[in-house]
mmCIF file of C-alpha atoms in Angstrom:
data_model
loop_
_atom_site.group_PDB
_atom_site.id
_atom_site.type_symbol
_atom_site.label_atom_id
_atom_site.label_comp_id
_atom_site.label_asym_id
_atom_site.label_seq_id
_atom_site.Cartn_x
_atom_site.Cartn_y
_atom_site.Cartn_z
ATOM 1 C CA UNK A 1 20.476 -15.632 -31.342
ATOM 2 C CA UNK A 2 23.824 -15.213 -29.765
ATOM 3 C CA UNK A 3 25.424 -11.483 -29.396
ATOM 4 C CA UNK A 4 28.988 -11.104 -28.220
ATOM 5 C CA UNK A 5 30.870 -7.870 -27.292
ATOM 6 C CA UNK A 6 33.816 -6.935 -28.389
ATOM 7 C CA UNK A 7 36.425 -4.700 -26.583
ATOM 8 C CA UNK A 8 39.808 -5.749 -27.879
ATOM 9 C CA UNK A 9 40.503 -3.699 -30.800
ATOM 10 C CA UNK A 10 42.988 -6.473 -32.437
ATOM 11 C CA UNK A 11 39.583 -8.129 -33.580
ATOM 12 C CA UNK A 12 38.303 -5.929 -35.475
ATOM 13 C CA UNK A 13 40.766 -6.536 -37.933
ATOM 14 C CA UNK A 14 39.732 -10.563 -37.674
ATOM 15 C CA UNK A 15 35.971 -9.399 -37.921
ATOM 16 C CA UNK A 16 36.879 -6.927 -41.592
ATOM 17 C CA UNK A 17 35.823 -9.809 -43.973
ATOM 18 C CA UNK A 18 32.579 -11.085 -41.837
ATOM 19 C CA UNK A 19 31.695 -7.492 -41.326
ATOM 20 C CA UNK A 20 31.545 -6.230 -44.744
ATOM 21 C CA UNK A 21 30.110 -9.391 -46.235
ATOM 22 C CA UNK A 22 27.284 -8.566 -43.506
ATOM 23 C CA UNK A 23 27.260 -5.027 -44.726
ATOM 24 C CA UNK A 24 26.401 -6.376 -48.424
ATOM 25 C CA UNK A 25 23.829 -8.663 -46.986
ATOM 26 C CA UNK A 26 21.953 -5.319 -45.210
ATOM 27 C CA UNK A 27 19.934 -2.406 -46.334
ATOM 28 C CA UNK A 28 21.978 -0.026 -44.665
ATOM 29 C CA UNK A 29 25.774 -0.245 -47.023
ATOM 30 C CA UNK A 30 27.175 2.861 -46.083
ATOM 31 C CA UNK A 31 30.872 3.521 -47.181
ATOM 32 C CA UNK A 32 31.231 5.104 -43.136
ATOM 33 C CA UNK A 33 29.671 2.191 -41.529
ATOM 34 C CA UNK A 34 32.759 -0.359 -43.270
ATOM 35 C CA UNK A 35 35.490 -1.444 -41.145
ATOM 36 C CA UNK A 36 37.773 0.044 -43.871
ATOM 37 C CA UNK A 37 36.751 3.441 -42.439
ATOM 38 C CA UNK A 38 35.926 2.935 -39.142
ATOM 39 C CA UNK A 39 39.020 0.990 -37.943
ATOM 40 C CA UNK A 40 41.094 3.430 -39.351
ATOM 41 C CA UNK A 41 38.482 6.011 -37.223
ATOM 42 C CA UNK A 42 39.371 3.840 -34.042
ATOM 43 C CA UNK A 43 43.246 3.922 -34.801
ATOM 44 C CA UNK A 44 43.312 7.674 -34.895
ATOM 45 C CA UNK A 45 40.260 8.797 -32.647
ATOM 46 C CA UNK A 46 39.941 6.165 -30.102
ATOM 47 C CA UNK A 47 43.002 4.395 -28.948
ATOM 48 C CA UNK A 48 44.858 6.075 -26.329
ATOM 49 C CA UNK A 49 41.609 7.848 -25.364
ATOM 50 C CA UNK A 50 39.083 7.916 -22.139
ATOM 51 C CA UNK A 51 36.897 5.971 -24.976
ATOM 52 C CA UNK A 52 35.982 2.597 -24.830
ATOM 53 C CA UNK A 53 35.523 0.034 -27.586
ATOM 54 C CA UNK A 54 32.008 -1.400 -27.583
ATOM 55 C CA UNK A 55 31.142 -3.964 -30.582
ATOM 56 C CA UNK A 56 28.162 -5.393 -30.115
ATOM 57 C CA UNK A 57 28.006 -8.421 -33.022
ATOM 58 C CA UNK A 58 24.820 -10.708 -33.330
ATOM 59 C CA UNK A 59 24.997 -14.450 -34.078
ATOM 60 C CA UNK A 60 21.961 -16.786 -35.619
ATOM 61 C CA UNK A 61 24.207 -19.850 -35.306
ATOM 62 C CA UNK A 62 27.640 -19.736 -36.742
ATOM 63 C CA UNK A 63 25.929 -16.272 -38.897
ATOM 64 C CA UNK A 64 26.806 -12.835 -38.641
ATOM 65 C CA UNK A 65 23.461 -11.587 -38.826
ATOM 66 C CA UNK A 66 24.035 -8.024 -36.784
ATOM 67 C CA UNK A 67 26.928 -5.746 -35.766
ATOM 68 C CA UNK A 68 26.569 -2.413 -33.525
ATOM 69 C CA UNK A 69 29.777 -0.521 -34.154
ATOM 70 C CA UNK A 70 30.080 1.266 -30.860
ATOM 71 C CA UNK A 71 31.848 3.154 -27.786
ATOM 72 C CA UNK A 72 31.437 4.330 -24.580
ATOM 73 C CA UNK A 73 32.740 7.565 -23.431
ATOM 74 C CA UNK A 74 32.269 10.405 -21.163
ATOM 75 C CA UNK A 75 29.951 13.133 -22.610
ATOM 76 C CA UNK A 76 29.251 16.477 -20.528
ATOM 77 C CA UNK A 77 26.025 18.166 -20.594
ATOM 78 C CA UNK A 78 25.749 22.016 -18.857
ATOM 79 C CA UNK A 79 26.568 23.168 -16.491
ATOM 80 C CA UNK A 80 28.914 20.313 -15.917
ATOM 81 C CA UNK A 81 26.832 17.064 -15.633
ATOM 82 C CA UNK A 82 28.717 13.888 -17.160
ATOM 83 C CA UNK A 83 26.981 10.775 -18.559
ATOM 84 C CA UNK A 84 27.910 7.654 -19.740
ATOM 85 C CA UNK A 85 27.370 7.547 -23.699
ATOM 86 C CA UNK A 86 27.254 4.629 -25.664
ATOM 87 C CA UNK A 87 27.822 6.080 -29.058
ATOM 88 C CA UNK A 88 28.589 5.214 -33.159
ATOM 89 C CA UNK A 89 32.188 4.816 -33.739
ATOM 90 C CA UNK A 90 32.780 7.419 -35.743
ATOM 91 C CA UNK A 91 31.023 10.162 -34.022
ATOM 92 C CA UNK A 92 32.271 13.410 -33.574
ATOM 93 C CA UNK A 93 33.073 13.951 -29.759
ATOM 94 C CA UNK A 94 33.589 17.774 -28.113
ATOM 95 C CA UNK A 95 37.387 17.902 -30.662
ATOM 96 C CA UNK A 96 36.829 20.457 -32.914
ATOM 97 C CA UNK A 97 39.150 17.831 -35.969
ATOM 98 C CA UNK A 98 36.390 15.030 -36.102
ATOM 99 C CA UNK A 99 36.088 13.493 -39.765
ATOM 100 C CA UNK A 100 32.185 14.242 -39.707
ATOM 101 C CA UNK A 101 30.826 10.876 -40.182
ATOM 102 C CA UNK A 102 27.202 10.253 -42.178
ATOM 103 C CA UNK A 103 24.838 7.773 -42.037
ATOM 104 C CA UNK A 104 25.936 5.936 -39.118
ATOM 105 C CA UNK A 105 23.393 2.884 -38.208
ATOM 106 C CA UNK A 106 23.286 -0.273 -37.157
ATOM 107 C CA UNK A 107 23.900 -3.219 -39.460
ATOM 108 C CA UNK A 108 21.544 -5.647 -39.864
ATOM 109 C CA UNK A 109 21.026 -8.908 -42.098
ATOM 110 C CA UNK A 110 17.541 -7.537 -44.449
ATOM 111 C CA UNK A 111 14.309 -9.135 -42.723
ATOM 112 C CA UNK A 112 16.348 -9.581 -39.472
ATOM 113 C CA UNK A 113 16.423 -5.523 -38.258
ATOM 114 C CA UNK A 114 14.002 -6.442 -35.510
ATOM 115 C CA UNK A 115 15.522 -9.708 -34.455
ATOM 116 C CA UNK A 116 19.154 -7.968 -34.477
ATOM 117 C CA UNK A 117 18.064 -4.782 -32.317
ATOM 118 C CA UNK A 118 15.876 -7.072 -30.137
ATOM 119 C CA UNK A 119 19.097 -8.809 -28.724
ATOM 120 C CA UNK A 120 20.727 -5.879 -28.955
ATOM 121 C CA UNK A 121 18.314 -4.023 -26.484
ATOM 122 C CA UNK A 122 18.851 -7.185 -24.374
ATOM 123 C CA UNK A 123 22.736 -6.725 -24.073
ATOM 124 C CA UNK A 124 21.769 -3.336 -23.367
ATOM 125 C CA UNK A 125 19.716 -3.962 -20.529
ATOM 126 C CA UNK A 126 21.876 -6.913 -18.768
ATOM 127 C CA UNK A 127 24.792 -4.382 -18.895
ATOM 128 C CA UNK A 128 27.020 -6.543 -21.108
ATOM 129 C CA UNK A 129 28.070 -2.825 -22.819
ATOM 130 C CA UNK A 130 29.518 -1.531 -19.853
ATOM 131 C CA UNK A 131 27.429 0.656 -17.546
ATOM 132 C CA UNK A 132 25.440 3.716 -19.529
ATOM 133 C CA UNK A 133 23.417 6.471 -19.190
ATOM 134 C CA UNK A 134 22.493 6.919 -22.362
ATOM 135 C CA UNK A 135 22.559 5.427 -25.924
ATOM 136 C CA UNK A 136 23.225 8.204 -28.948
ATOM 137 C CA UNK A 137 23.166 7.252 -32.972
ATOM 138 C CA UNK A 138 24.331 10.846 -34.015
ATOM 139 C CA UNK A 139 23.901 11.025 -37.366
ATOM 140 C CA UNK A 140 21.110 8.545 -38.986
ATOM 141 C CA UNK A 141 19.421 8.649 -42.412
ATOM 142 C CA UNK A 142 16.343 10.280 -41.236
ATOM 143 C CA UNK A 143 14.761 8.134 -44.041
ATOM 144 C CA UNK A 144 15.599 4.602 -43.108
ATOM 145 C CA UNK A 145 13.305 2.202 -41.751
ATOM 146 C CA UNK A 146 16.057 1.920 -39.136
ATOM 147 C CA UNK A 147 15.344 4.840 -37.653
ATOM 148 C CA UNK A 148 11.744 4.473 -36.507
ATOM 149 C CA UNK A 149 12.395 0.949 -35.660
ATOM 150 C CA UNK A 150 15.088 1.495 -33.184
ATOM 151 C CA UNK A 151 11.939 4.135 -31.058
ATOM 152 C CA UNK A 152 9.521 1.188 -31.233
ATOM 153 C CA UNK A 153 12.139 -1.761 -30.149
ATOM 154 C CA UNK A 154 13.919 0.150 -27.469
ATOM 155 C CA UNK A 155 10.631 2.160 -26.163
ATOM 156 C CA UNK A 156 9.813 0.911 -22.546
ATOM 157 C CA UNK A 157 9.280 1.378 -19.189
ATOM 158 C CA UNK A 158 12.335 3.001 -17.534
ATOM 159 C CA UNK A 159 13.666 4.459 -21.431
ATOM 160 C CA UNK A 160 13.183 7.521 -22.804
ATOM 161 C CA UNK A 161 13.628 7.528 -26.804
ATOM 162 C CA UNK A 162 13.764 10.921 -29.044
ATOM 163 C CA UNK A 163 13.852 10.843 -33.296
ATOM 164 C CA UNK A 164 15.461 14.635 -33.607
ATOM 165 C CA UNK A 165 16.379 16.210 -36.671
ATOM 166 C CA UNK A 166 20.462 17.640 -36.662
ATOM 167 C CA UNK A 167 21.043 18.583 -40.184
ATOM 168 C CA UNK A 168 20.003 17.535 -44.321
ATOM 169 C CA UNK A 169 21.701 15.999 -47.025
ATOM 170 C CA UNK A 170 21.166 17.472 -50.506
ATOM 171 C CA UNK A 171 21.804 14.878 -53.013
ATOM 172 C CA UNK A 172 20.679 13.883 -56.523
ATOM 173 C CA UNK A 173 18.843 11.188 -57.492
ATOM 174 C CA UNK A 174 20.818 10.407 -61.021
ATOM 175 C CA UNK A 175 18.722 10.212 -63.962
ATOM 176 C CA UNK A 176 19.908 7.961 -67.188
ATOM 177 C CA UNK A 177 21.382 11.076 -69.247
ATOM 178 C CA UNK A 178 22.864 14.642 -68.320
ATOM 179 C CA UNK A 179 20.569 16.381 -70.472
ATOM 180 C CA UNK A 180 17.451 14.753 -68.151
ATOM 181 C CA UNK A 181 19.453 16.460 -64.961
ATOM 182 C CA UNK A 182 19.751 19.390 -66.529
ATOM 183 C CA UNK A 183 15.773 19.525 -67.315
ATOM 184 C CA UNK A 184 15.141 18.242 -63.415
ATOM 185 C CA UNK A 185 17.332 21.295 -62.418
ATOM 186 C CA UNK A 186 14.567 23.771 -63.282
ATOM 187 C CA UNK A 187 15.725 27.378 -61.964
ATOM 188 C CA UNK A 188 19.582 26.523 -61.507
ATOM 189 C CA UNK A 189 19.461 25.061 -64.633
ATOM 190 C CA UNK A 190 20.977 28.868 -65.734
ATOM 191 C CA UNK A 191 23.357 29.134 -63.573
ATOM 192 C CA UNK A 192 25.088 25.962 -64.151
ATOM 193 C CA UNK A 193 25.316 26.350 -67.957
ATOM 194 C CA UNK A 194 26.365 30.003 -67.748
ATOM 195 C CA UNK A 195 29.404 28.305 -65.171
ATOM 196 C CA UNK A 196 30.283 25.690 -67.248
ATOM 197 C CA UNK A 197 29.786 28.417 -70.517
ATOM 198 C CA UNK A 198 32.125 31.044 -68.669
ATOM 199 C CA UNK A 199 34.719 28.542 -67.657
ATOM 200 C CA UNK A 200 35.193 27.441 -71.398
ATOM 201 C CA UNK A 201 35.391 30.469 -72.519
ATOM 202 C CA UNK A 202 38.231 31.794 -69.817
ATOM 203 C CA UNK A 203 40.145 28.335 -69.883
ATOM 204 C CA UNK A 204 40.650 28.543 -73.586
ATOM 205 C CA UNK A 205 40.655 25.024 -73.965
ATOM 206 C CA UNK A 206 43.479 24.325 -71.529
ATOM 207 C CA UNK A 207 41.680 22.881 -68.790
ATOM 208 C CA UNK A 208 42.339 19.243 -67.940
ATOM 209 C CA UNK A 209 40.611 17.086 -65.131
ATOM 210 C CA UNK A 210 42.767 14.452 -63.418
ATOM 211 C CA UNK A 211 41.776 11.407 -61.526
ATOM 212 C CA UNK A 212 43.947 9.767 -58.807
ATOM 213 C CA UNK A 213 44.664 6.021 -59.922
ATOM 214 C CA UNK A 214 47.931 4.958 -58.600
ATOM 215 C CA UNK A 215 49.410 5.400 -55.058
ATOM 216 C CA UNK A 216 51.606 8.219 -56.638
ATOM 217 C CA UNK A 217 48.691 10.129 -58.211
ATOM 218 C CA UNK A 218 47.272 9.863 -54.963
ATOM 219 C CA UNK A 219 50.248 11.682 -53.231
ATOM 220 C CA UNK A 220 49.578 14.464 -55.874
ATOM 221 C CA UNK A 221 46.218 14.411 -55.544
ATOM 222 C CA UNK A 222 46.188 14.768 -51.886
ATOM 223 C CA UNK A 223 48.830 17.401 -51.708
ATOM 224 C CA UNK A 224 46.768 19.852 -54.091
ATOM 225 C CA UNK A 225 43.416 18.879 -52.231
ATOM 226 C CA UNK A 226 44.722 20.233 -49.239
ATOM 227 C CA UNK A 227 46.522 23.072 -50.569
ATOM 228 C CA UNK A 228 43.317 24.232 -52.403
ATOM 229 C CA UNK A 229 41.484 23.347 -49.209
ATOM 230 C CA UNK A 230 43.619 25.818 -46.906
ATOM 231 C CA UNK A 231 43.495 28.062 -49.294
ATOM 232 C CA UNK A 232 39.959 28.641 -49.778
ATOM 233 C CA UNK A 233 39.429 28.588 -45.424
ATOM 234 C CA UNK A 234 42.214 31.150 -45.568
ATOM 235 C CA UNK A 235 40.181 33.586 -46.789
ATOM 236 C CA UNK A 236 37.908 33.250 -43.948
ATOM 237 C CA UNK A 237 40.604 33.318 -41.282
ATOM 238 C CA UNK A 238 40.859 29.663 -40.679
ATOM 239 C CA UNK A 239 43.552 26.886 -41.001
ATOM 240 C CA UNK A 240 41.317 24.307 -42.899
ATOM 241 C CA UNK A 241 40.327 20.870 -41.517
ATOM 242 C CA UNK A 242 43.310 19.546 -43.000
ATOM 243 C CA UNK A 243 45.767 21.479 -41.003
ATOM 244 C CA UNK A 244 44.002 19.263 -37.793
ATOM 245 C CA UNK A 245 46.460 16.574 -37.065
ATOM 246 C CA UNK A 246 43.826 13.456 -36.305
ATOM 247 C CA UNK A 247 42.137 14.569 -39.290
ATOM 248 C CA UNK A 248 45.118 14.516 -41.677
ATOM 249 C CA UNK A 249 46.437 11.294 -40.225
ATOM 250 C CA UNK A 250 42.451 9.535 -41.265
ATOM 251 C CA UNK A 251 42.770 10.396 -44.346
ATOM 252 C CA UNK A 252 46.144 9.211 -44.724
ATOM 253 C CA UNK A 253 44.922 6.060 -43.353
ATOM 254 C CA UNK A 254 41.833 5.892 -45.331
ATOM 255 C CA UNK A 255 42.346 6.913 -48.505
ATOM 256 C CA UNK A 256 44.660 4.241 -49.402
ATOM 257 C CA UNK A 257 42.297 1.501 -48.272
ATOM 258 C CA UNK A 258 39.920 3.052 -50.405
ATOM 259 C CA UNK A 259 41.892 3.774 -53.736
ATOM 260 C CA UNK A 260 43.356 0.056 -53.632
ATOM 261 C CA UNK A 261 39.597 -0.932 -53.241
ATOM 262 C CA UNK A 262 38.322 1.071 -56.245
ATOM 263 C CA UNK A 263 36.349 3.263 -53.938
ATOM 264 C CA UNK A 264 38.259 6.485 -54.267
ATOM 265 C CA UNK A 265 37.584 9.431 -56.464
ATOM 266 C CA UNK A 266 39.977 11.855 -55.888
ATOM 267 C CA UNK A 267 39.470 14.482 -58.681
ATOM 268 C CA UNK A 268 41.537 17.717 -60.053
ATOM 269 C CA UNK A 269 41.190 20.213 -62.461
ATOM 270 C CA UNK A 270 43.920 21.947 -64.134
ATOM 271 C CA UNK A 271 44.345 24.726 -66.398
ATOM 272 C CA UNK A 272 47.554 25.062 -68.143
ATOM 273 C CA UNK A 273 49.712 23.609 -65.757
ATOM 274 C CA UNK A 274 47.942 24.968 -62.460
ATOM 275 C CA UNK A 275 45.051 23.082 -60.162
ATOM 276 C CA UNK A 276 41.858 25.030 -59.507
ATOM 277 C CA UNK A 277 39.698 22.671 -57.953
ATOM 278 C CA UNK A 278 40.097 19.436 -56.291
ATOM 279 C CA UNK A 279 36.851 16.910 -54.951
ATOM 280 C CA UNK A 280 37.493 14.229 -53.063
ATOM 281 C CA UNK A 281 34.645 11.566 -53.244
ATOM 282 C CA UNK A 282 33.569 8.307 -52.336
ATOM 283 C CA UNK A 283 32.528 5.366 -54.586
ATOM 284 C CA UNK A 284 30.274 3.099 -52.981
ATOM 285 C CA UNK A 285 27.480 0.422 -53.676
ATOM 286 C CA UNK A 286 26.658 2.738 -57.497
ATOM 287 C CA UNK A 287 26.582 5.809 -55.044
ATOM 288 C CA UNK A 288 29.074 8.723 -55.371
ATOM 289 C CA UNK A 289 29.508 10.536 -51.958
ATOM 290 C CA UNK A 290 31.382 13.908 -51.904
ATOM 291 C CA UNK A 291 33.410 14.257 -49.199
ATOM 292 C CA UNK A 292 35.705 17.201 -49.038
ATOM 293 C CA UNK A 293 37.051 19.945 -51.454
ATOM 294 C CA UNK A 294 39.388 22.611 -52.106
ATOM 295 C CA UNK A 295 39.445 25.801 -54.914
ATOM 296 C CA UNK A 296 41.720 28.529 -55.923
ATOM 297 C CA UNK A 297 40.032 31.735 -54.564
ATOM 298 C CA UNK A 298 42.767 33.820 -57.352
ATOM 299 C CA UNK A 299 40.244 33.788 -60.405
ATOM 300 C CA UNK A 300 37.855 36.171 -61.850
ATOM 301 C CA UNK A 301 34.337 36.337 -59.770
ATOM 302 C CA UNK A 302 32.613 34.674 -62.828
ATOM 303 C CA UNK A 303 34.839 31.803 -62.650
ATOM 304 C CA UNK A 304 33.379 29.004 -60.566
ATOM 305 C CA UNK A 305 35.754 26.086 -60.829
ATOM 306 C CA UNK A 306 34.457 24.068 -58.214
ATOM 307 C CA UNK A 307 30.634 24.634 -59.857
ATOM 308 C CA UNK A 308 32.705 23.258 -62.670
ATOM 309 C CA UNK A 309 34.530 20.080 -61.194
ATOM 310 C CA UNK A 310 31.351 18.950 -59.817
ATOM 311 C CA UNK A 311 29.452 19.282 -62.723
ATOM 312 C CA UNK A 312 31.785 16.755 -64.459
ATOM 313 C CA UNK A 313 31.532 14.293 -61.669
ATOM 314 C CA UNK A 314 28.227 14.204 -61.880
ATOM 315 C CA UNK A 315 28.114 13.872 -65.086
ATOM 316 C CA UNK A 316 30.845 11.169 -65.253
ATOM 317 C CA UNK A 317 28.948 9.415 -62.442
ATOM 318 C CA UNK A 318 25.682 9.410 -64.895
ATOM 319 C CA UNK A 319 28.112 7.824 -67.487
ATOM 320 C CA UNK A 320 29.230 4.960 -65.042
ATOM 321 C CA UNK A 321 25.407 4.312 -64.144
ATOM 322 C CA UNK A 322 25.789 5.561 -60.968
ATOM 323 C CA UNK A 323 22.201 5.964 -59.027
ATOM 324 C CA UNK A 324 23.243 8.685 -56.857
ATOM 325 C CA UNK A 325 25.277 11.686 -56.112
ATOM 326 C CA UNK A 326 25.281 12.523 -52.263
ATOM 327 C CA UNK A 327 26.354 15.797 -51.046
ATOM 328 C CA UNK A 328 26.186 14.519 -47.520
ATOM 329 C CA UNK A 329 25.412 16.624 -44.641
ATOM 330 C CA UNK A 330 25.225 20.660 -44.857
ATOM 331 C CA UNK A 331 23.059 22.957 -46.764
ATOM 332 C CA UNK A 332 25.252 25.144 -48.471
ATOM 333 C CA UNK A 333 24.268 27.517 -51.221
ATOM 334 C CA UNK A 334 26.522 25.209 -53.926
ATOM 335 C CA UNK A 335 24.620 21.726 -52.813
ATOM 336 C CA UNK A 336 21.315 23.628 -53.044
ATOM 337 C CA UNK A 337 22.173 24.888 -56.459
ATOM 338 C CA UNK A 338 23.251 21.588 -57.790
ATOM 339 C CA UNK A 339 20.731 19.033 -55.877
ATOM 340 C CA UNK A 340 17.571 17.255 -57.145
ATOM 341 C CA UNK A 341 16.437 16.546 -53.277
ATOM 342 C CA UNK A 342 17.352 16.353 -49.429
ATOM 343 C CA UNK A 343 17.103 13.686 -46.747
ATOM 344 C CA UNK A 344 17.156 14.225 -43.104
ATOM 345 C CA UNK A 345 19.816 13.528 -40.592
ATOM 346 C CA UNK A 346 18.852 12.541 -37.789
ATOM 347 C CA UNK A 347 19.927 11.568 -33.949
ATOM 348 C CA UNK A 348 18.570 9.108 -31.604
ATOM 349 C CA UNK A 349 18.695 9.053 -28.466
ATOM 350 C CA UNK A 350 18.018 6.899 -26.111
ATOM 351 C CA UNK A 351 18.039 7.550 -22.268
ATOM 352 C CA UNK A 352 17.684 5.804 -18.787
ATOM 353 C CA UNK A 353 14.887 6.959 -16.605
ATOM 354 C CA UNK A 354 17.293 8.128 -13.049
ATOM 355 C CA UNK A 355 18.136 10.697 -11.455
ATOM 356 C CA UNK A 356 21.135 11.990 -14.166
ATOM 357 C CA UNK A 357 18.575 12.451 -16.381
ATOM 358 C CA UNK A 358 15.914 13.997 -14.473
ATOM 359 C CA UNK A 359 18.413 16.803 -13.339
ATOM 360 C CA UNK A 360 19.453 17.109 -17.058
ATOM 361 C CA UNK A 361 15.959 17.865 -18.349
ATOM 362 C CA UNK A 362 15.769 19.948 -15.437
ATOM 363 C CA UNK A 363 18.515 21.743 -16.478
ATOM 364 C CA UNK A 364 17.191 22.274 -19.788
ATOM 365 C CA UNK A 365 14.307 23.494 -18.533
ATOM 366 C CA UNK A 366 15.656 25.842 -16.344
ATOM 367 C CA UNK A 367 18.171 27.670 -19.522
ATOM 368 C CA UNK A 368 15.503 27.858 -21.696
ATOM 369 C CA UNK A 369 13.463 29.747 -19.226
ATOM 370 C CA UNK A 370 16.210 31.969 -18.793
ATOM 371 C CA UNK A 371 16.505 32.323 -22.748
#
């Protein structure tokens, strides 16, 4: 095995067609692991930064058989201790207008996990990353494989490795009709038929839903996402992620890449003449991940038209044989209401035995005696 590091960002765009062919080839083909979206990430979030481009690609001859998108930054633990961090690209830093990556792993060839993050660790450990205090996957599938194999390969003397849960991800696994969700759905069951029953009856039949397909349908698309979307965080006295430059220029970047690739599923619903809802989802490997949203608060309280938009993309994703609908990270009271199950996200964490981190747990220690 061979493993190489890469710090020039120019290559990633030479390493796109290797790198997604190797993210076919794994068992971790996440739309937010692709160099469609994290390139764009690095363009917007990284360059021009204190952050450091860390690719760590692994080589079984002239095969790509393992890639570690990463980067090394500053992070500062209380009350004002700062450590190296070798982190995910795509990771949310301390900016309160990160894109809230999930499911970011390593990439492995299947049957080679162990080999890859074996020569990984070694790269690691001969300091061919740059020098680090500490080694953070933010925001794992608690469920993968990956996950407990990165605490058995990179456990050791001088390491310190911790599995901890962050957050869950609601999703549904899709059955082969709508009529088999709707029996799975047991005690929301009600409440989504009286939405979808209410919203006929107050639409009158006027209600359209749109799909983005062309580069100008995506230009209205987006525009009544984020109008919907500021709308809605309005009400609660706040500007709306979209209103976050870095945030709005991702998307700008990204959502191109992914309509010309058939992965977008930018969604509207209409009645008369006027949107009510808008989803923005991702289409990737028979998956559907929802992403972001927006509403119209200016409707009766028995109105639910984002209860109602989501009900027909899951339903149109059961249509297209889709085998999931992922709600991503967050528990909130609409994913609960319209999920089948819930996976945990994780971080891991993996630390150098020294003095940084001894005075860190100490630290710890100390607050939550205080507490």
């Amino acid at each position: 095995l061979r493993c190489e590091i890469v710090t020039d960002s120019g290559r990633l765009e030479q390493l796109a067609p290797a790198w997604l062919d190797l993210l076919r080839r794994s068992s971790t083909p996440e739309p937010m692991l692709s160099p469609l979206w994290l390139r764009c990430w690095w363009d917007i979030y990284g360059q021009g930064t204190h952050r450091q481009l860390r690719v760590g690609l692994v080589y079984e001859g002239d095969g790509l058989i393992g890639l570690a998108p990463l980067q090394l930054r500053r992070h500062w633990y209380r009350p004002g201790m700062a450590f190296r961090r070798l982190e995910s690209l795509g990771a949310d830093g301390p900016e309160p207008d990160g894109v809230c990556s999930d499911y970011l792993n390593l990439i492995a060839e299947r049957g080679k996990e162990e080999a890859v993050l074996g020569a990984l660790k070694a790269a690691l450990v001969q300091g061919r990353m740059g020098a680090w205090d500490e080694f953070v996957l933010p925001a794992m599938d608690g469920t993968h494989a990956m996950a407990a194999m990165l605490c058995a390969v990179f456990q050791g003397p001088g390491f310190s490795t911790v599995l901890a849960p962050t957050s869950e991800a609601p999703y549904i696994p899709l059955p082969p009709t709508w009529q088999q969700y709707l029996e799975q759905l047991s005690r929301h069951r009600r409440f989504l038929l009286k939405s979808l029953r209410d919203f006929d009856a107050w639409s009158g039949g006027r209600a359209t839903y749109h799909l983005a397909h062309t580069p100008a349908q995506l230009q209205i698309g987006t525009r009544i996402l984020q109008e919907l979307h500021a709308e809605r965080w309005h009400a609660a006295g706040k500007d709306g992620v979209f209103r976050a430059g870095r945030f709005a220029r991702f998307h700008d970047c990204v959502m191109p890449l992914l309509l010309e690739r058939g992965a977008l599923e930018l969604r509207w619903l209409s009645v008369g003449e006027r949107p009510v809802a808008a989803i923005y989802n991702i289409r990737w490997n028979d998956k559907i991940y929802f992403y972001q949203s927006g509403r119209t608060l200016d409707l009766p309280p028995n109105i639910r038209a984002g209860i109602v938009l989501h009900a027909h993309c899951i339903r149109q994703a059961i249509a297209d044989g889709c085998r999931e609908y992922d709600f991503l990270a967050g528990v909130s009271q609409y994913k609960q209401q319209l999920a089948l199950s819930s996976r945990p996200i994780v971080q891991f964490r993996l630390a150098k035995g020294g003095w940084r981190e001894r005075t860190r747990r100490l630290v710890r220690a100390i607050r939550a005696v205080a507490r």
